[in-house]
PDB file of C-alpha atoms in Angstrom:
ATOM      1  CA  MET A   1      16.239 -13.948 -17.073  1.00  0.00           C
ATOM      2  CA  ASN A   2      18.797 -10.750 -16.076  1.00  0.00           C
ATOM      3  CA  VAL A   3      19.045  -9.940 -12.249  1.00  0.00           C
ATOM      4  CA  ALA A   4      17.334  -6.387 -12.958  1.00  0.00           C
ATOM      5  CA  ARG A   5      14.466  -7.863 -14.462  1.00  0.00           C
ATOM      6  CA  VAL A   6      14.121  -9.983 -11.478  1.00  0.00           C
ATOM      7  CA  ALA A   7      14.376  -7.425  -8.999  1.00  0.00           C
ATOM      8  CA  ALA A   8      11.730  -5.305 -11.000  1.00  0.00           C
ATOM      9  CA  ARG A   9       9.730  -8.385 -11.019  1.00  0.00           C
ATOM     10  CA  ALA A  10       9.736  -8.638  -7.253  1.00  0.00           C
ATOM     11  CA  PRO A  11       6.993  -7.498  -4.541  1.00  0.00           C
ATOM     12  CA  MET A  12       7.679  -3.830  -4.222  1.00  0.00           C
ATOM     13  CA  ARG A  13      10.691  -3.986  -6.545  1.00  0.00           C
ATOM     14  CA  THR A  14      12.444  -5.139  -3.488  1.00  0.00           C
ATOM     15  CA  VAL A  15      14.843  -7.963  -3.571  1.00  0.00           C
ATOM     16  CA  ARG A  16      17.889  -9.387  -1.113  1.00  0.00           C
ATOM     17  CA  PRO A  17      21.047 -10.704  -2.595  1.00  0.00           C
ATOM     18  CA  LYS A  18      19.837 -14.349  -1.541  1.00  0.00           C
ATOM     19  CA  ASP A  19      16.696 -13.761  -3.652  1.00  0.00           C
ATOM     20  CA  LEU A  20      19.277 -13.704  -7.274  1.00  0.00           C
ATOM     21  CA  ARG A  21      20.802 -16.711  -6.633  1.00  0.00           C
ATOM     22  CA  ASP A  22      19.341 -18.368  -9.385  1.00  0.00           C
ATOM     23  CA  VAL A  23      20.349 -15.995 -12.261  1.00  0.00           C
ATOM     24  CA  THR A  24      23.509 -14.950 -10.866  1.00  0.00           C
ATOM     25  CA  ALA A  25      26.534 -17.271  -9.269  1.00  0.00           C
ATOM     26  CA  ASN A  26      27.501 -13.820  -7.487  1.00  0.00           C
ATOM     27  CA  PRO A  27      24.788 -11.844  -6.335  1.00  0.00           C
ATOM     28  CA  HIS A  28      26.561  -9.423  -3.618  1.00  0.00           C
ATOM     29  CA  ALA A  29      28.922  -8.325  -6.508  1.00  0.00           C
ATOM     30  CA  THR A  30      26.391  -8.162  -9.397  1.00  0.00           C
ATOM     31  CA  ALA A  31      24.192  -6.415  -7.240  1.00  0.00           C
ATOM     32  CA  GLY A  32      26.864  -4.025  -6.473  1.00  0.00           C
ATOM     33  CA  ARG A  33      27.395  -3.687 -10.334  1.00  0.00           C
ATOM     34  CA  LEU A  34      23.747  -2.931 -10.628  1.00  0.00           C
ATOM     35  CA  VAL A  35      23.958  -0.127  -7.908  1.00  0.00           C
ATOM     36  CA  ALA A  36      26.824   1.236  -9.889  1.00  0.00           C
ATOM     37  CA  ALA A  37      24.702   1.298 -13.215  1.00  0.00           C
ATOM     38  CA  GLY A  38      21.823   2.580 -11.008  1.00  0.00           C
ATOM     39  CA  GLU A  39      19.750  -0.390 -12.366  1.00  0.00           C
ATOM     40  CA  LEU A  40      19.371  -0.944  -8.334  1.00  0.00           C
ATOM     41  CA  LEU A  41      19.367   1.212  -5.433  1.00  0.00           C
ATOM     42  CA  ARG A  42      20.610   0.130  -1.958  1.00  0.00           C
ATOM     43  CA  LEU A  43      18.210   0.365   0.724  1.00  0.00           C
ATOM     44  CA  SER A  44      19.945  -0.916   3.875  1.00  0.00           C
ATOM     45  CA  HIS A  45      22.574  -3.386   3.944  1.00  0.00           C
ATOM     46  CA  GLY A  46      21.169  -6.514   1.897  1.00  0.00           C
ATOM     47  CA  TYR A  47      18.214  -5.130   0.401  1.00  0.00           C
ATOM     48  CA  PHE A  48      17.988  -3.593  -2.905  1.00  0.00           C
ATOM     49  CA  VAL A  49      14.891  -1.666  -4.764  1.00  0.00           C
ATOM     50  CA  ALA A  50      15.130  -2.121  -8.273  1.00  0.00           C
ATOM     51  CA  VAL A  51      14.898   1.615  -9.957  1.00  0.00           C
ATOM     52  CA  PRO A  52      12.127   2.083 -12.179  1.00  0.00           C
ATOM     53  CA  ASP A  53      12.733   2.773 -15.539  1.00  0.00           C
ATOM     54  CA  ASP A  54      10.832   6.282 -15.794  1.00  0.00           C
ATOM     55  CA  ALA A  55      12.742   7.608 -12.389  1.00  0.00           C
ATOM     56  CA  PRO A  56      14.476  11.223 -12.324  1.00  0.00           C
ATOM     57  CA  VAL A  57      17.787  11.191 -11.639  1.00  0.00           C
ATOM     58  CA  GLY A  58      18.669  10.836  -7.721  1.00  0.00           C
ATOM     59  CA  TRP A  59      15.434   8.560  -6.893  1.00  0.00           C
ATOM     60  CA  ASN A  60      14.508   7.507  -4.043  1.00  0.00           C
ATOM     61  CA  PRO A  61      11.512   5.362  -2.979  1.00  0.00           C
ATOM     62  CA  THR A  62       9.454   6.918   0.392  1.00  0.00           C
ATOM     63  CA  ILE A  63      10.073   5.292   3.139  1.00  0.00           C
ATOM     64  CA  GLU A  64       6.818   3.684   3.385  1.00  0.00           C
ATOM     65  CA  ALA A  65       7.522   2.063  -0.066  1.00  0.00           C
ATOM     66  CA  ALA A  66      10.702   0.650   1.102  1.00  0.00           C
ATOM     67  CA  ALA A  67       9.911  -0.839   4.241  1.00  0.00           C
ATOM     68  CA  LEU A  68       6.769  -2.162   2.772  1.00  0.00           C
ATOM     69  CA  GLY A  69       9.494  -3.810   0.269  1.00  0.00           C
ATOM     70  CA  ILE A  70      12.089  -4.645   2.824  1.00  0.00           C
ATOM     71  CA  GLY A  71       8.775  -6.783   5.125  1.00  0.00           C
ATOM     72  CA  ALA A  72       7.593  -8.389   1.795  1.00  0.00           C
ATOM     73  CA  ALA A  73      11.072  -9.518   0.627  1.00  0.00           C
ATOM     74  CA  VAL A  74      11.757 -11.082   4.096  1.00  0.00           C
ATOM     75  CA  TYR A  75       7.870 -12.472   4.733  1.00  0.00           C
ATOM     76  CA  GLY A  76       6.106 -12.284   1.490  1.00  0.00           C
ATOM     77  CA  PRO A  77       3.725  -9.459   0.111  1.00  0.00           C
ATOM     78  CA  GLN A  78       0.798 -11.326   2.309  1.00  0.00           C
ATOM     79  CA  ASN A  79       2.901 -10.947   5.292  1.00  0.00           C
ATOM     80  CA  ALA A  80       3.620  -7.425   5.893  1.00  0.00           C
ATOM     81  CA  ILE A  81       1.442  -4.730   5.977  1.00  0.00           C
ATOM     82  CA  LEU A  82       2.078  -1.190   6.590  1.00  0.00           C
ATOM     83  CA  MET A  83       0.556   0.230   9.809  1.00  0.00           C
ATOM     84  CA  GLY A  84       0.612   3.162  12.578  1.00  0.00           C
ATOM     85  CA  VAL A  85       2.118   5.933  11.565  1.00  0.00           C
ATOM     86  CA  SER A  86       3.018   4.310   7.945  1.00  0.00           C
ATOM     87  CA  ALA A  87      -0.389   3.668   7.295  1.00  0.00           C
ATOM     88  CA  ALA A  88      -1.805   7.078   8.341  1.00  0.00           C
ATOM     89  CA  ARG A  89       1.156   8.159   5.691  1.00  0.00           C
ATOM     90  CA  VAL A  90      -0.572   6.618   3.054  1.00  0.00           C
ATOM     91  CA  HIS A  91      -4.060   7.666   3.878  1.00  0.00           C
ATOM     92  CA  HIS A  92      -2.664  11.088   3.932  1.00  0.00           C
ATOM     93  CA  ALA A  93      -3.662  11.557   7.584  1.00  0.00           C
ATOM     94  CA  ILE A  94       0.224  12.514   8.465  1.00  0.00           C
ATOM     95  CA  PRO A  95       0.857  15.450   5.530  1.00  0.00           C
ATOM     96  CA  ARG A  96       4.667  15.537   5.644  1.00  0.00           C
ATOM     97  CA  ALA A  97       7.015  12.962   5.310  1.00  0.00           C
ATOM     98  CA  ILE A  98       8.511  11.152   8.713  1.00  0.00           C
ATOM     99  CA  GLY A  99      11.788   9.254   9.559  1.00  0.00           C
ATOM    100  CA  ALA A 100       9.981   6.280  10.480  1.00  0.00           C
ATOM    101  CA  ALA A 101       8.247   3.744   9.356  1.00  0.00           C
ATOM    102  CA  VAL A 102       5.935   0.818  10.987  1.00  0.00           C
ATOM    103  CA  VAL A 103       5.154  -2.656   9.208  1.00  0.00           C
ATOM    104  CA  ALA A 104       3.708  -5.463  10.385  1.00  0.00           C
ATOM    105  CA  VAL A 105       5.004  -9.214  10.187  1.00  0.00           C
ATOM    106  CA  PRO A 106       4.225 -12.412  11.359  1.00  0.00           C
ATOM    107  CA  GLU A 107       7.395 -13.035  13.612  1.00  0.00           C
ATOM    108  CA  GLN A 108       9.671 -10.936  15.192  1.00  0.00           C
ATOM    109  CA  HIS A 109      12.593  -8.887  13.197  1.00  0.00           C
ATOM    110  CA  ARG A 110      15.309  -6.441  14.156  1.00  0.00           C
ATOM    111  CA  PRO A 111      14.745  -2.747  12.955  1.00  0.00           C
ATOM    112  CA  VAL A 112      16.530  -1.611   9.911  1.00  0.00           C
ATOM    113  CA  ARG A 113      18.237   1.649   9.185  1.00  0.00           C
ATOM    114  CA  LEU A 114      17.848   3.233   5.529  1.00  0.00           C
ATOM    115  CA  ASP A 115      20.766   4.291   3.944  1.00  0.00           C
ATOM    116  CA  ARG A 116      19.328   7.266   2.957  1.00  0.00           C
ATOM    117  CA  GLY A 117      17.938   7.744   6.850  1.00  0.00           C
ATOM    118  CA  GLY A 118      15.081   6.558   9.014  1.00  0.00           C
ATOM    119  CA  THR A 119      14.754   3.574  10.623  1.00  0.00           C
ATOM    120  CA  VAL A 120      12.007   0.563   9.603  1.00  0.00           C
ATOM    121  CA  THR A 121      10.237  -0.833  12.910  1.00  0.00           C
ATOM    122  CA  PHE A 122       8.750  -4.139  12.553  1.00  0.00           C
ATOM    123  CA  VAL A 123       5.878  -5.534  15.030  1.00  0.00           C
ATOM    124  CA  LYS A 124       4.755  -8.801  15.571  1.00  0.00           C
ATOM    125  CA  ARG A 125       1.506  -9.518  14.844  1.00  0.00           C
ATOM    126  CA  ASP A 126      -1.398 -11.586  13.127  1.00  0.00           C
ATOM    127  CA  THR A 127      -1.385 -10.598  10.254  1.00  0.00           C
ATOM    128  CA  ASP A 128      -4.095 -12.745   9.144  1.00  0.00           C
ATOM    129  CA  GLY A 129      -6.375 -10.964  11.799  1.00  0.00           C
ATOM    130  CA  LEU A 130      -5.686  -7.252  10.414  1.00  0.00           C
ATOM    131  CA  GLU A 131      -7.862  -5.259   8.410  1.00  0.00           C
ATOM    132  CA  ALA A 132      -5.726  -4.387   5.718  1.00  0.00           C
ATOM    133  CA  GLU A 133      -6.378  -3.435   2.003  1.00  0.00           C
ATOM    134  CA  LEU A 134      -3.892  -2.561  -1.672  1.00  0.00           C
ATOM    135  CA  MET A 135      -2.768   0.592  -2.244  1.00  0.00           C
ATOM    136  CA  ARG A 136      -0.548   2.023  -4.674  1.00  0.00           C
ATOM    137  CA  LEU A 137       2.763   3.102  -3.434  1.00  0.00           C
ATOM    138  CA  ASP A 138       5.530   4.344  -5.804  1.00  0.00           C
ATOM    139  CA  THR A 139       7.441   0.882  -5.754  1.00  0.00           C
ATOM    140  CA  GLY A 140       4.015  -1.097  -6.725  1.00  0.00           C
ATOM    141  CA  ARG A 141       0.738  -1.871  -5.020  1.00  0.00           C
ATOM    142  CA  GLY A 142       1.178  -3.360  -1.197  1.00  0.00           C
ATOM    143  CA  LEU A 143      -1.286  -3.909   2.009  1.00  0.00           C
ATOM    144  CA  VAL A 144      -1.913  -1.306   4.335  1.00  0.00           C
ATOM    145  CA  THR A 145      -4.069  -1.313   7.158  1.00  0.00           C
ATOM    146  CA  THR A 146      -7.642   0.409   6.523  1.00  0.00           C
ATOM    147  CA  PRO A 147      -8.234   3.575   7.912  1.00  0.00           C
ATOM    148  CA  GLU A 148     -10.688   1.813  10.773  1.00  0.00           C
ATOM    149  CA  GLN A 149      -7.268  -0.272  11.677  1.00  0.00           C
ATOM    150  CA  THR A 150      -4.947   2.400  11.507  1.00  0.00           C
ATOM    151  CA  VAL A 151      -6.580   4.650  13.975  1.00  0.00           C
ATOM    152  CA  LEU A 152      -7.125   1.707  16.361  1.00  0.00           C
ATOM    153  CA  ASP A 153      -3.339   1.026  16.252  1.00  0.00           C
ATOM    154  CA  LEU A 154      -2.729   4.345  16.385  1.00  0.00           C
ATOM    155  CA  VAL A 155      -4.467   4.717  19.902  1.00  0.00           C
ATOM    156  CA  LYS A 156      -3.738   1.739  21.413  1.00  0.00           C
ATOM    157  CA  ARG A 157       0.282   2.358  21.068  1.00  0.00           C
ATOM    158  CA  PRO A 158       0.593   6.239  20.211  1.00  0.00           C
ATOM    159  CA  ASP A 159       4.554   6.397  20.940  1.00  0.00           C
ATOM    160  CA  LEU A 160       5.119   3.508  18.015  1.00  0.00           C
ATOM    161  CA  GLY A 161       7.268   5.237  15.407  1.00  0.00           C
ATOM    162  CA  GLY A 162       8.521   7.819  17.916  1.00  0.00           C
ATOM    163  CA  VAL A 163       6.866  10.895  16.312  1.00  0.00           C
ATOM    164  CA  PRO A 164       3.861  11.070  19.151  1.00  0.00           C
ATOM    165  CA  GLU A 165       2.872  14.868  17.497  1.00  0.00           C
ATOM    166  CA  GLU A 166       2.035  13.631  13.821  1.00  0.00           C
ATOM    167  CA  THR A 167       0.425  10.229  15.680  1.00  0.00           C
ATOM    168  CA  GLN A 168      -2.243  12.673  17.648  1.00  0.00           C
ATOM    169  CA  GLN A 169      -2.839  14.890  14.405  1.00  0.00           C
ATOM    170  CA  ALA A 170      -3.240  11.256  12.771  1.00  0.00           C
ATOM    171  CA  ILE A 171      -6.129  10.214  15.191  1.00  0.00           C
ATOM    172  CA  LEU A 172      -7.849  13.388  14.738  1.00  0.00           C
ATOM    173  CA  ASN A 173      -7.645  13.197  11.391  1.00  0.00           C
ATOM    174  CA  LEU A 174      -8.726   9.810  10.943  1.00  0.00           C
ATOM    175  CA  ALA A 175     -11.275  10.252  13.783  1.00  0.00           C
ATOM    176  CA  SER A 176     -13.338  12.473  10.919  1.00  0.00           C
ATOM    177  CA  THR A 177     -13.505  10.124   8.458  1.00  0.00           C
ATOM    178  CA  ILE A 178     -14.066   6.369  10.146  1.00  0.00           C
ATOM    179  CA  ASP A 179     -16.912   4.339  10.874  1.00  0.00           C
ATOM    180  CA  LEU A 180     -16.375   4.025  14.858  1.00  0.00           C
ATOM    181  CA  ASP A 181     -18.704   0.636  14.350  1.00  0.00           C
ATOM    182  CA  ALA A 182     -16.393  -0.691  12.269  1.00  0.00           C
ATOM    183  CA  VAL A 183     -13.421   0.325  14.887  1.00  0.00           C
ATOM    184  CA  ALA A 184     -15.361  -1.519  17.324  1.00  0.00           C
ATOM    185  CA  THR A 185     -15.672  -4.202  15.953  1.00  0.00           C
ATOM    186  CA  LEU A 186     -12.072  -4.648  15.031  1.00  0.00           C
ATOM    187  CA  ALA A 187     -11.760  -3.635  19.114  1.00  0.00           C
ATOM    188  CA  ARG A 188     -13.409  -6.947  19.633  1.00  0.00           C
ATOM    189  CA  ALA A 189     -11.976  -9.487  17.751  1.00  0.00           C
ATOM    190  CA  GLN A 190      -8.358  -7.672  18.858  1.00  0.00           C
ATOM    191  CA  HIS A 191      -9.108  -7.714  22.545  1.00  0.00           C
ATOM    192  CA  ALA A 192      -8.413  -4.126  22.455  1.00  0.00           C
ATOM    193  CA  PRO A 193     -11.321  -2.238  24.854  1.00  0.00           C
ATOM    194  CA  ALA A 194      -8.882   0.407  26.136  1.00  0.00           C
ATOM    195  CA  ALA A 195      -7.880   1.455  22.989  1.00  0.00           C
ATOM    196  CA  LEU A 196     -11.187   1.648  21.913  1.00  0.00           C
ATOM    197  CA  ALA A 197     -12.332   3.449  24.890  1.00  0.00           C
ATOM    198  CA  ARG A 198      -9.829   6.003  24.154  1.00  0.00           C
ATOM    199  CA  LEU A 199     -10.920   6.227  20.847  1.00  0.00           C
ATOM    200  CA  ARG A 200     -14.324   7.125  21.784  1.00  0.00           C
ATOM    201  CA  LYS A 201     -13.223  10.230  24.096  1.00  0.00           C
ATOM    202  CA  ILE A 202     -11.393  11.622  21.748  1.00  0.00           C
ATOM    203  CA  MET A 203     -14.528  11.755  19.341  1.00  0.00           C
ATOM    204  CA  ALA A 204     -16.836  13.038  21.946  1.00  0.00           C
ATOM    205  CA  PRO A 205     -18.370  15.800  21.545  1.00  0.00           C
ATOM    206  CA  ALA A 206     -16.427  18.746  23.612  1.00  0.00           C
TER     207      ALA A 206
END
């Protein structure tokens, strides 16, 4: 099996050079050649995404897809979940692109600066305890927190991601669509009563 095919079959089409050791003797050099050939795109140092066959010239994945791909490459697709502002983007609660992404993972990981701009922040969470769903992104299907989990996380940590204005707008947009009883259940399970109280205040009639 060739390297490009291995990358294309990886979760979110994303690989690290070490993931290619079974199919090439020199993963770094091979990845570099495939980047030059337009078959791979370097996301950041040590992370590459397979370019879809039907991608236009100059294609780049969304920052959300890139972030989730990196998380899945490191921790596996079941242990990397888009959360916070990134989940809000996928749920269309933040209409414009932002230069930050947030991924829940089971262990602490340093932030990753993407080559095309933007920073991926990894947050240590009990990923098994998060309410998430499989959603389609531009590089494949991956886990994203549900609207209820997303709004709870945004209210709990509104500065995470560094886009406070977009976060506040996302909270308001999500608040009009969520099941508050479901959020309350999550808040109890995740020991987040203060966040739930703030959300109830936001949602209270003026």
